PDB file of C-alpha atoms in Angstrom:
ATOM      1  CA  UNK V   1     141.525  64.786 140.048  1.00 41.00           C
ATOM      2  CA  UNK V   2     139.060  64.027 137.627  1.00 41.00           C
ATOM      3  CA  UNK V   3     136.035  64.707 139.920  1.00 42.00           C
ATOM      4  CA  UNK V   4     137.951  68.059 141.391  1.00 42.00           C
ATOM      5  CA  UNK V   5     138.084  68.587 137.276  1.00 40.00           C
ATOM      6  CA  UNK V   6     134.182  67.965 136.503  1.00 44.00           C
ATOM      7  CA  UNK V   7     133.144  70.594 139.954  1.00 42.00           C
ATOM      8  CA  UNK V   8     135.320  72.983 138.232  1.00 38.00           C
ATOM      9  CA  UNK V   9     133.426  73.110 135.223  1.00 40.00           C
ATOM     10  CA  UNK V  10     130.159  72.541 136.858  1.00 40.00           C
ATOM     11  CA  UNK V  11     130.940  75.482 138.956  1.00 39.00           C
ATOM     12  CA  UNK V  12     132.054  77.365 135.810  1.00 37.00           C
ATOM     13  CA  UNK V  13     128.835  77.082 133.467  1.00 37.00           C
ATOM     14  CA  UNK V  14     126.562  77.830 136.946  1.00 35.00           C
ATOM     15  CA  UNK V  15     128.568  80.972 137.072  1.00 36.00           C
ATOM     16  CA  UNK V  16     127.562  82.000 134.018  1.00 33.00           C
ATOM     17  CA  UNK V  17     124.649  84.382 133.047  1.00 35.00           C
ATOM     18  CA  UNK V  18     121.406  82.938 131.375  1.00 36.00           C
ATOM     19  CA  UNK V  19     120.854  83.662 128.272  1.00 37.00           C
ATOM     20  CA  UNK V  20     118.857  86.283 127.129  1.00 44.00           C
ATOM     21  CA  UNK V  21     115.467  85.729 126.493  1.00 63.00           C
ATOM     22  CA  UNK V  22     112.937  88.773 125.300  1.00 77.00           C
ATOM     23  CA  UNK V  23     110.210  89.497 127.682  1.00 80.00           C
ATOM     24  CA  UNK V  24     106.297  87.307 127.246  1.00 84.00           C
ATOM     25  CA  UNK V  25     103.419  89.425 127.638  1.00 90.00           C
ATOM     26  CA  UNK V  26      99.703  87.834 128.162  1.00 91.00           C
ATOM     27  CA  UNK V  27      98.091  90.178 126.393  1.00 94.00           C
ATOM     28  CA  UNK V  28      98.986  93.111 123.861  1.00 98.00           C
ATOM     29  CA  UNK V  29     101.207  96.090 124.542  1.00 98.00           C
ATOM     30  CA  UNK V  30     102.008  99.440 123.608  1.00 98.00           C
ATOM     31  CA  UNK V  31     105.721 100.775 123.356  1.00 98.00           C
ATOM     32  CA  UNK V  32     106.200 104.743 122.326  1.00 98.00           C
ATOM     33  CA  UNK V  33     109.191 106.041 121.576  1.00 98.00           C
ATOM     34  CA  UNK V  34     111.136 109.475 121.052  1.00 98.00           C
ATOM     35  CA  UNK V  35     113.204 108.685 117.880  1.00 98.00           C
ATOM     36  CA  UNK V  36     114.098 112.684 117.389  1.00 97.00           C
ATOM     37  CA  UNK V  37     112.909 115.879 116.671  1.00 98.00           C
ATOM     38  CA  UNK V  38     112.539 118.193 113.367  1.00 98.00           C
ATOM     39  CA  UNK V  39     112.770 122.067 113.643  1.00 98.00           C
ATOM     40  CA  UNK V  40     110.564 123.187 110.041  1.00 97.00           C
ATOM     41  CA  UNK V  41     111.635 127.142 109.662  1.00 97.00           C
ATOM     42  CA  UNK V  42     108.226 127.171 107.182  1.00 96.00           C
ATOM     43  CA  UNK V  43     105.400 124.942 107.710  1.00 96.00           C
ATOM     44  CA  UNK V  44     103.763 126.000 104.892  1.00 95.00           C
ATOM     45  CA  UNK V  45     105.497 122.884 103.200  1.00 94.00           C
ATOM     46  CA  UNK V  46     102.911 121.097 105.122  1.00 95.00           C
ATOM     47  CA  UNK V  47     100.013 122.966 104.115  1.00 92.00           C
ATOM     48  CA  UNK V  48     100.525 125.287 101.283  1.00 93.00           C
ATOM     49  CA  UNK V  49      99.462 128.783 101.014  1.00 93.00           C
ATOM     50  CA  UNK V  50      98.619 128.585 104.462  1.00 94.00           C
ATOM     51  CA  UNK V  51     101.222 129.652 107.826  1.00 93.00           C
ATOM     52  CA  UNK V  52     103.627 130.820 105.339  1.00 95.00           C
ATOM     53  CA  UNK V  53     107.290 131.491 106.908  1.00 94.00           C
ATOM     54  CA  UNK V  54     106.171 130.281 110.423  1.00 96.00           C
ATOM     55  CA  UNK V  55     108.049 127.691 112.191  1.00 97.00           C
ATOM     56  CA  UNK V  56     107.085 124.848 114.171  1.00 97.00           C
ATOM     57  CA  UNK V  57     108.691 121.756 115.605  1.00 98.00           C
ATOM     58  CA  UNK V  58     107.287 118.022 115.144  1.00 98.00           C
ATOM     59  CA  UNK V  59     107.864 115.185 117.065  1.00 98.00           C
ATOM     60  CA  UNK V  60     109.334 111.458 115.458  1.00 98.00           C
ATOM     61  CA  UNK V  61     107.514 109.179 117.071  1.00 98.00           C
ATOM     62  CA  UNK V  62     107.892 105.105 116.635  1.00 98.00           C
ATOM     63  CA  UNK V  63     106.614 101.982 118.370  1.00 98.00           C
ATOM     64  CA  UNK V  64     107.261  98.861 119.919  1.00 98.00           C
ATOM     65  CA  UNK V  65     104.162  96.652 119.418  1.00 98.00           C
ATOM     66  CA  UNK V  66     104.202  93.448 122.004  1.00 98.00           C
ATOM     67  CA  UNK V  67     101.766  90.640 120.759  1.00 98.00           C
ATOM     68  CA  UNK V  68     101.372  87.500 123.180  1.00 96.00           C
ATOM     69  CA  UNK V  69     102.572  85.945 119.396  1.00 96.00           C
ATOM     70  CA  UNK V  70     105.154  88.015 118.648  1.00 96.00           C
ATOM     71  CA  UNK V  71     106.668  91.495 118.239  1.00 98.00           C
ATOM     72  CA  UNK V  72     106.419  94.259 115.418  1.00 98.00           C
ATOM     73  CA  UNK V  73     108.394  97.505 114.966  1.00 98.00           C
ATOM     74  CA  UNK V  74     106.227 100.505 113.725  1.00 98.00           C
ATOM     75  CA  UNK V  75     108.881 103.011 112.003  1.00 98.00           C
ATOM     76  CA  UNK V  76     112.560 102.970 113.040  1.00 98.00           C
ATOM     77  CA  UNK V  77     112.759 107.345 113.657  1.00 98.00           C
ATOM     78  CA  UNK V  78     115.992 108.827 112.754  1.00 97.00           C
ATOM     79  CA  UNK V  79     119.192 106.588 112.187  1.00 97.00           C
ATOM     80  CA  UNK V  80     120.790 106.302 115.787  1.00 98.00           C
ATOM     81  CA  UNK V  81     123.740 107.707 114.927  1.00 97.00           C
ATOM     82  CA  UNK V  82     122.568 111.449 114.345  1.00 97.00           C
ATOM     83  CA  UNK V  83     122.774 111.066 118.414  1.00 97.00           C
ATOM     84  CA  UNK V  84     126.539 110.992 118.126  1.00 97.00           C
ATOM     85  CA  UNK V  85     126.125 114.868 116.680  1.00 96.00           C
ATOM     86  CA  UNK V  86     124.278 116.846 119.842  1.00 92.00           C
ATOM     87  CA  UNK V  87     123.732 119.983 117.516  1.00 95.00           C
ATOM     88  CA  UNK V  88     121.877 117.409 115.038  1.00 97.00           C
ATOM     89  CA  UNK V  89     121.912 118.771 111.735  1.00 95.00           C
ATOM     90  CA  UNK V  90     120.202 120.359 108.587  1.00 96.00           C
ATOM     91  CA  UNK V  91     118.491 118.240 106.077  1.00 93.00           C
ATOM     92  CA  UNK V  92     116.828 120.369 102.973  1.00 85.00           C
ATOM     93  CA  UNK V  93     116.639 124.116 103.605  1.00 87.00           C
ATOM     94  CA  UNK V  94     114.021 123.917 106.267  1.00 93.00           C
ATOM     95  CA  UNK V  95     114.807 121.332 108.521  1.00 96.00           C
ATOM     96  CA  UNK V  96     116.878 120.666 111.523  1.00 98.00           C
ATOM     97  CA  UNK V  97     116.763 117.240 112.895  1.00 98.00           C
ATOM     98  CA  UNK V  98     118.142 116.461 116.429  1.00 98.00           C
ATOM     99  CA  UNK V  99     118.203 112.760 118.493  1.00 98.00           C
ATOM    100  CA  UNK V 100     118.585 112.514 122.170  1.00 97.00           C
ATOM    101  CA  UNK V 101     117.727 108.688 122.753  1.00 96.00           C
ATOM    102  CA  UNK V 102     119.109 105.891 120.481  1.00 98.00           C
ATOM    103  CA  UNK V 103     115.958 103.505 119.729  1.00 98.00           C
ATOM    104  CA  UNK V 104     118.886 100.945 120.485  1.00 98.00           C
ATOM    105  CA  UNK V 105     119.145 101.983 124.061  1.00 98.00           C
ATOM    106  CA  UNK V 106     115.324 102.683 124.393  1.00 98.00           C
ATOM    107  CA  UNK V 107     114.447  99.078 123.402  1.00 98.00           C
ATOM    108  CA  UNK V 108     116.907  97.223 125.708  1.00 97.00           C
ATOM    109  CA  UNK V 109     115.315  99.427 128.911  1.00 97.00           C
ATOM    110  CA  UNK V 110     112.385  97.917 128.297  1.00 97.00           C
ATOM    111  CA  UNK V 111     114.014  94.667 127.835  1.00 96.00           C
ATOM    112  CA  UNK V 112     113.855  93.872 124.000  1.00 97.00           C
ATOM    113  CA  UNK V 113     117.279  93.668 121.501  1.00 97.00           C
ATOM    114  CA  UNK V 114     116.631  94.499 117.646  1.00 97.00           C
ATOM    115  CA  UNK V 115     116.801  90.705 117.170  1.00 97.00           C
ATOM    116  CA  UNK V 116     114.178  90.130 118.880  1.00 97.00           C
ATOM    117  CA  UNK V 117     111.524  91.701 116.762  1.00 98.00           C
ATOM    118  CA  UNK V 118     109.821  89.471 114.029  1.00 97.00           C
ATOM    119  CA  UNK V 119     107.843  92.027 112.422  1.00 98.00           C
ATOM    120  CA  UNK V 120     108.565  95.554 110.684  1.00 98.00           C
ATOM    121  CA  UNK V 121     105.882  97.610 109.635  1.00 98.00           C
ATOM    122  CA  UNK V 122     107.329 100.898 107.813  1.00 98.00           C
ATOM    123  CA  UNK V 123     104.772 103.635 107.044  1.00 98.00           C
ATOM    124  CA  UNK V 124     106.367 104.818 104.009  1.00 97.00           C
ATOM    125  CA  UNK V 125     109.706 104.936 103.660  1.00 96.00           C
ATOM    126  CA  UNK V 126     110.631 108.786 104.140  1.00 95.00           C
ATOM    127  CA  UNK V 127     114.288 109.219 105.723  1.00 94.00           C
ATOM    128  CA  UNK V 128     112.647 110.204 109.298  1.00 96.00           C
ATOM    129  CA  UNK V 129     110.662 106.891 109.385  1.00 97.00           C
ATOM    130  CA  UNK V 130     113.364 104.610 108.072  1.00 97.00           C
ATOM    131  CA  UNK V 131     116.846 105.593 109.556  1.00 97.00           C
ATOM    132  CA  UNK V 132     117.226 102.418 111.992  1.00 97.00           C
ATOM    133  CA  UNK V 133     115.964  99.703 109.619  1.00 97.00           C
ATOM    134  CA  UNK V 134     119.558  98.121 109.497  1.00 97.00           C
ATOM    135  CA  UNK V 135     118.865  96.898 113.337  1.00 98.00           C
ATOM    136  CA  UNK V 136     116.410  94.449 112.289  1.00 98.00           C
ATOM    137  CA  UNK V 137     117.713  92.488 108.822  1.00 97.00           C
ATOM    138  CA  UNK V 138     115.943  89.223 110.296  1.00 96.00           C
ATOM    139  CA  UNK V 139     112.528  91.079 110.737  1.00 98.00           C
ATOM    140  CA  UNK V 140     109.807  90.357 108.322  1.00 98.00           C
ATOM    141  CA  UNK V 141     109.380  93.260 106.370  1.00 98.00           C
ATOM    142  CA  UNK V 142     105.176  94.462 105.994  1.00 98.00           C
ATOM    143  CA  UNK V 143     104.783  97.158 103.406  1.00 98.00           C
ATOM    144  CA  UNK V 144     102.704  97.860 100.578  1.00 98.00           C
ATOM    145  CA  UNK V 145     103.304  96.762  97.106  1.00 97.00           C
ATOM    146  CA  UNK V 146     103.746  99.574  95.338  1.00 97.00           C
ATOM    147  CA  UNK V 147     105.960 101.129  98.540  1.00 96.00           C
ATOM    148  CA  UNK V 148     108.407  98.512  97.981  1.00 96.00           C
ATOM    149  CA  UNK V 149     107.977  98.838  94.401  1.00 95.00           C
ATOM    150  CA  UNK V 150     108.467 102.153  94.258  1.00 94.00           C
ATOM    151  CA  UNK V 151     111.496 102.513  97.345  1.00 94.00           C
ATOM    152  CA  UNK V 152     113.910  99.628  95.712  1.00 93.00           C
ATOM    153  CA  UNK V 153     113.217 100.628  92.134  1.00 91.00           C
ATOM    154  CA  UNK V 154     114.914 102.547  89.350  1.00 91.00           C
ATOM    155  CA  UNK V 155     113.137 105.643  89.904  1.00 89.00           C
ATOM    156  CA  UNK V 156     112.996 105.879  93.715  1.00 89.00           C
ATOM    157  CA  UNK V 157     113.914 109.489  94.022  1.00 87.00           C
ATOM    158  CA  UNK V 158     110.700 110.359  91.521  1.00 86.00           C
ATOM    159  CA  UNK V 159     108.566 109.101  94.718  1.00 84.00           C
ATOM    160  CA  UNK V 160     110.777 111.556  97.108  1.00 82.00           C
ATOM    161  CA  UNK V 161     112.064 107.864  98.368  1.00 87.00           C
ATOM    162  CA  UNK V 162     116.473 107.987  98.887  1.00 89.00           C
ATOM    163  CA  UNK V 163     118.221 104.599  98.936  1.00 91.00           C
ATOM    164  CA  UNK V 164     121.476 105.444 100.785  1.00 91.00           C
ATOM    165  CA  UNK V 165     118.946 106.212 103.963  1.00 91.00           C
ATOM    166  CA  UNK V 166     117.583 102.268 103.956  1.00 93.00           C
ATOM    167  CA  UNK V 167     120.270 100.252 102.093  1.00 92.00           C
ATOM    168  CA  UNK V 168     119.947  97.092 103.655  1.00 94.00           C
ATOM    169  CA  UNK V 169     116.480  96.917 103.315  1.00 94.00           C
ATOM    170  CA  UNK V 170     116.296  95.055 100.051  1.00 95.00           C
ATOM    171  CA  UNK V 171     117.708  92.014 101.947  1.00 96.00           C
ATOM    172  CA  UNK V 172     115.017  91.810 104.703  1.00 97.00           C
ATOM    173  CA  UNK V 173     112.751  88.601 104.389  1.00 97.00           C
ATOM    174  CA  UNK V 174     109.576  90.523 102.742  1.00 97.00           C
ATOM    175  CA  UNK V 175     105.199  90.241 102.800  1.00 97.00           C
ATOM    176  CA  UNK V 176     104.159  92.677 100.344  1.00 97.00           C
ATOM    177  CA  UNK V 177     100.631  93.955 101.262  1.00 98.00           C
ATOM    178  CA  UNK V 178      97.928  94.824  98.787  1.00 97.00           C
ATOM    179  CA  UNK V 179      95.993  96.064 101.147  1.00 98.00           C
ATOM    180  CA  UNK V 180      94.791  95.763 104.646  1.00 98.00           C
ATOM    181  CA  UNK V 181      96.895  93.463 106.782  1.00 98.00           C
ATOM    182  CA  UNK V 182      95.606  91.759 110.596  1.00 98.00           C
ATOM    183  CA  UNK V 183      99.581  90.852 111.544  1.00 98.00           C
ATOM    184  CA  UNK V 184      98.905  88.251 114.353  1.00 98.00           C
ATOM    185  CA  UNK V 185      95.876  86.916 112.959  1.00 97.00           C
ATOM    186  CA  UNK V 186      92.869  88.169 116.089  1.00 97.00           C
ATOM    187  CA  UNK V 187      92.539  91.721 114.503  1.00 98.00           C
ATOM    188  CA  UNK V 188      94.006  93.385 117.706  1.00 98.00           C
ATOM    189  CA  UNK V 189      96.772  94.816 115.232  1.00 98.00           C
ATOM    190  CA  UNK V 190      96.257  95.600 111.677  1.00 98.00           C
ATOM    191  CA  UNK V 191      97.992  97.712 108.480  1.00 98.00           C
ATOM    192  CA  UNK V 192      95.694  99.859 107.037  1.00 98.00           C
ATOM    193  CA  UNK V 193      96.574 101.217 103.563  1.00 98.00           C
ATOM    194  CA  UNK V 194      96.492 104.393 103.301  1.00 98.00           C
ATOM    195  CA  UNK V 195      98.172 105.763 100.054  1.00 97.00           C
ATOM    196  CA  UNK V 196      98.454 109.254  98.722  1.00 97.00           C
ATOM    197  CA  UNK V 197     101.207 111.056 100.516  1.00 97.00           C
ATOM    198  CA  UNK V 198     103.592 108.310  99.003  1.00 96.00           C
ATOM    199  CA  UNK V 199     102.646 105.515  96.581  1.00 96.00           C
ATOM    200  CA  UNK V 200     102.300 102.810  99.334  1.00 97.00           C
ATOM    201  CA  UNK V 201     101.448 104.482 102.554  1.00 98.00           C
ATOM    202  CA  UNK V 202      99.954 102.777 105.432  1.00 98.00           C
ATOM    203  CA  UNK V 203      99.042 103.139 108.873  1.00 98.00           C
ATOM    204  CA  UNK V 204      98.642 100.582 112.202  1.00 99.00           C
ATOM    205  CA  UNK V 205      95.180  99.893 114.137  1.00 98.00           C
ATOM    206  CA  UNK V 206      95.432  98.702 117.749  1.00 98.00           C
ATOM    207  CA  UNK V 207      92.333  97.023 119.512  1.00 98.00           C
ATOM    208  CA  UNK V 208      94.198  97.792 123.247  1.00 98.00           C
ATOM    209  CA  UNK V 209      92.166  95.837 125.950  1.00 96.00           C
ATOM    210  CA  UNK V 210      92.456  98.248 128.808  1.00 97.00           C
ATOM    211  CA  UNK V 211      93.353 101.398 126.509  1.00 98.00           C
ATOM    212  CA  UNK V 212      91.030 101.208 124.227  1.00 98.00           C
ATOM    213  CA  UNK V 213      91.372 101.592 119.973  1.00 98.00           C
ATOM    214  CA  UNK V 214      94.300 103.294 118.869  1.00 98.00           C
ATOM    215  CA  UNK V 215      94.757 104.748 114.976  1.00 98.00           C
ATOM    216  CA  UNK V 216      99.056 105.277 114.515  1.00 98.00           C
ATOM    217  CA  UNK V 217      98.821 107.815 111.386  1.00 98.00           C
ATOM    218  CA  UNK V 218     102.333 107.486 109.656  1.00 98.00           C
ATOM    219  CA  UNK V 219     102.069 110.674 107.683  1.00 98.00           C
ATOM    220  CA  UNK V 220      98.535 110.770 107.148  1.00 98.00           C
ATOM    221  CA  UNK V 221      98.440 114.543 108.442  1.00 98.00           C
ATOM    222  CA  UNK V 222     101.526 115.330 110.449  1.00 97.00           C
ATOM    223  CA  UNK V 223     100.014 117.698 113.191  1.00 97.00           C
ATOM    224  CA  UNK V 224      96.095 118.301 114.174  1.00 97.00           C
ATOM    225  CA  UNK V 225      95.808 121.291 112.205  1.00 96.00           C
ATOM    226  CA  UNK V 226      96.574 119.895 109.055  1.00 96.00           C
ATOM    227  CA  UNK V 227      94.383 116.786 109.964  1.00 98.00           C
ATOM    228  CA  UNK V 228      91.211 119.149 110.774  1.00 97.00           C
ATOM    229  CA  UNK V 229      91.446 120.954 108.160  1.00 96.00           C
ATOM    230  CA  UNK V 230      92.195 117.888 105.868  1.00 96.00           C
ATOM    231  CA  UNK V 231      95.330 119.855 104.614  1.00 97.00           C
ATOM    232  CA  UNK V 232      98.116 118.067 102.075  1.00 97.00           C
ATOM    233  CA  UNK V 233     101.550 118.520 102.056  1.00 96.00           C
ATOM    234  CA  UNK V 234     102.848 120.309  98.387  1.00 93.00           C
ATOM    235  CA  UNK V 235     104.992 117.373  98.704  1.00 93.00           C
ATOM    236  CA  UNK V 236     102.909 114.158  99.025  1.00 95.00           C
ATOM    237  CA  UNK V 237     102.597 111.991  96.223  1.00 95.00           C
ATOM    238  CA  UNK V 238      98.820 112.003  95.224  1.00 96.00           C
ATOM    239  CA  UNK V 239      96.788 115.290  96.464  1.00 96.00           C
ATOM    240  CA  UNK V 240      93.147 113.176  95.758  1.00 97.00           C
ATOM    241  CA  UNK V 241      94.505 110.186  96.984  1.00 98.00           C
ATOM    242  CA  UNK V 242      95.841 111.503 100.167  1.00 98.00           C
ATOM    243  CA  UNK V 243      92.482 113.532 101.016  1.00 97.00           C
ATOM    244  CA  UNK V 244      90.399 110.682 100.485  1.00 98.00           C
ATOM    245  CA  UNK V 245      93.072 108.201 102.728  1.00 98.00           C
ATOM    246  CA  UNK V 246      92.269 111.275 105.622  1.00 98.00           C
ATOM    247  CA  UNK V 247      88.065 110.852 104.801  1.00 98.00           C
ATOM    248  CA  UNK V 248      88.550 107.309 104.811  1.00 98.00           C
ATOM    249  CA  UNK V 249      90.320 107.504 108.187  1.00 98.00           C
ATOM    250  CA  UNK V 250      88.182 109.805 109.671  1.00 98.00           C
ATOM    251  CA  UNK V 251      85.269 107.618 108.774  1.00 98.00           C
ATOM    252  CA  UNK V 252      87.257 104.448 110.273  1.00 98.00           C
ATOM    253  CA  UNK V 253      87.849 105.864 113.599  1.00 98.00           C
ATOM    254  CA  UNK V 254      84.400 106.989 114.437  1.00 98.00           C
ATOM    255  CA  UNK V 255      83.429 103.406 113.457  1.00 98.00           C
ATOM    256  CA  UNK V 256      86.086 101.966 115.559  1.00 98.00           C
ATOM    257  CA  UNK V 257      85.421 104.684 118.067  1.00 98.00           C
ATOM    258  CA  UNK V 258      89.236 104.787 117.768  1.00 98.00           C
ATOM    259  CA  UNK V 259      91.933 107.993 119.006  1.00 98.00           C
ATOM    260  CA  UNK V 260      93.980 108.903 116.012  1.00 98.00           C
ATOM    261  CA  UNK V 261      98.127 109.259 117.070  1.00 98.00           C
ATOM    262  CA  UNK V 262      99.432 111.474 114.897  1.00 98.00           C
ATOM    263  CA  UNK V 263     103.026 110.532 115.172  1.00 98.00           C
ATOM    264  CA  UNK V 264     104.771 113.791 114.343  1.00 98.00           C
ATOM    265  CA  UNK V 265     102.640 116.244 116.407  1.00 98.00           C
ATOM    266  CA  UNK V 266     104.498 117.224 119.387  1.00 97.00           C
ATOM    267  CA  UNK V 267     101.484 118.741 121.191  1.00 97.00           C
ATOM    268  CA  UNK V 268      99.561 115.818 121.151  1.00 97.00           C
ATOM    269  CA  UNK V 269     103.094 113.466 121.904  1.00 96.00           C
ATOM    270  CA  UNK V 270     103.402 115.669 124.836  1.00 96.00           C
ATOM    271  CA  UNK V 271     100.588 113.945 126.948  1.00 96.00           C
ATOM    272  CA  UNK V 272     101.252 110.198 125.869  1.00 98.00           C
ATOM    273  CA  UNK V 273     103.680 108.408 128.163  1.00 97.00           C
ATOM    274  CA  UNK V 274     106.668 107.259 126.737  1.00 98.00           C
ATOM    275  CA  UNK V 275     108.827 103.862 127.380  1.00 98.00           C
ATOM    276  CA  UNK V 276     109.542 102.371 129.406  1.00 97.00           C
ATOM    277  CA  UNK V 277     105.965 103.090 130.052  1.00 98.00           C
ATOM    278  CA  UNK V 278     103.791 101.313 128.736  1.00 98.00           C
ATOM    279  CA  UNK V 279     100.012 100.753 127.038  1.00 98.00           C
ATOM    280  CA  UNK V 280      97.478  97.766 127.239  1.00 97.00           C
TER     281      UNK V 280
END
């Protein structure tokens, strides 16, 4: 009996799925993501005086970073639940927002669950860049000093920052940068600062082996145009500081001999694949 007992079990626990482990990688790799879209009815908020009353729609764009070390989040998009509404909705007076893919659902196809990243790297912490940061309250948080400072103080809405959209964020274990940051130690993926359109901005550098160098803007510019014509939002929090963040940049990438993303310009998101593609 006992023996017919022990088989039992045996056959039990063999019938019962391995656990979950996230995917290795041997060498670095590049996740993009569609985490929504934003309908402006006047761009001229982006670049004042200039396209007054036109529309234009921008992409949300964030990233899945895959390090032979570990993994890192690059901006969580729009909170997953604005996918429950199909409409989306207005924000503001200018902006509709719409989500088709949940970044839930778009990191398990490529085989990843939110507790499996160890990094989060947040560009600023505007409501399009921060709506999912509640999936990931193990992930160490990498931001700027004076970002955090400014996002989880007493006078967060002074620096155009809202803490109902990230209210768990406060809790996440936390490396405050003061400046650049390599994250896995070889320099194949580094913070840059980059402040002026908020007080702690920053962007991420990739050294891809078979891509090639890759510049992820955060809200540098937000669409070619306004990155040509080194243009600055009315709204941004330092005019100076933001144009010389965009000289510094541009002075970086032909150094690097690095492609600048800019993560909300649809025209340009149009010819990068998307997950469950993938870069290296």
């Amino acid at each position: 009996m006992r023996t017919t007992l022990r088989a039992l079990c045996a056959s039990l626990l063999f019938a019962l799925p391995a656990a979950y482990a996230a995917p290795t990688v041997p060498a670095l790799r590049l996740y993009v993501f569609d985490c929504g879209s934003i309908d402006v009815s006047d761009i001229s908020l982006f670049s004042p005086g200039v396209n007054v009353g036109k529309s234009k729609k921008l992409t949300d764009s964030c990233y899945l970073v895959v390090h032979p070390k570990g993994t890192l989040m690059w901006d969580t998009g729009f909170n997953d639940e604005l996918a429950k509404t199909p409409d989306g909705q207005k924000v503001g007076g200018a902006f509709h927002i719409t989500l088709k893919q949940t970044l839930t659902s778009q990191l398990k196809a490529v085989g990843y669950a939110p507790s499996d990243i160890a990094y989060l790297g947040i560009s600023h912490t505007h409501f399009d860049h921060i709506g999912n940061v509640a999936l990931f309250p193990k992930a160490t948080l990498l931001m700027q000093k004076e970002e955090l400072d400014s996002a989880l103080g007493p006078d967060a809405a002074k620096y155009g920052h809202d803490p109902k959209d990230y209210p768990t964020l406060a809790a996440n274990p936390a490396k405050p940068l003061g400046g650049d940051h390599d994250v896995f130690g070889d320099g194949s993926v580094v913070i840059k600062r980059a402040i002026g359109h908020t007080p702690g901005h920053q962007m991420l550098y990739l050294k891809l082996p078979k891509t090639g160098n890759v510049l992820l803007s955060g809200d540098l510019a937000h669409f070619t145009e306004n990155w040509e014509q080194r243009r600055v939002p009315g709204f941004n929090f330092n005019k100076e500081q933001s144009t010389k963040a965009m000289d510094d940049a541009a002075a970086f990438l032909k150094a690097e001999q690095a492609t600048l993303w800019i993560q909300h310009d649809l025209e340009q998101n149009a010819a990068i694949k998307h997950a469950p593609a993938y870069y290296e």
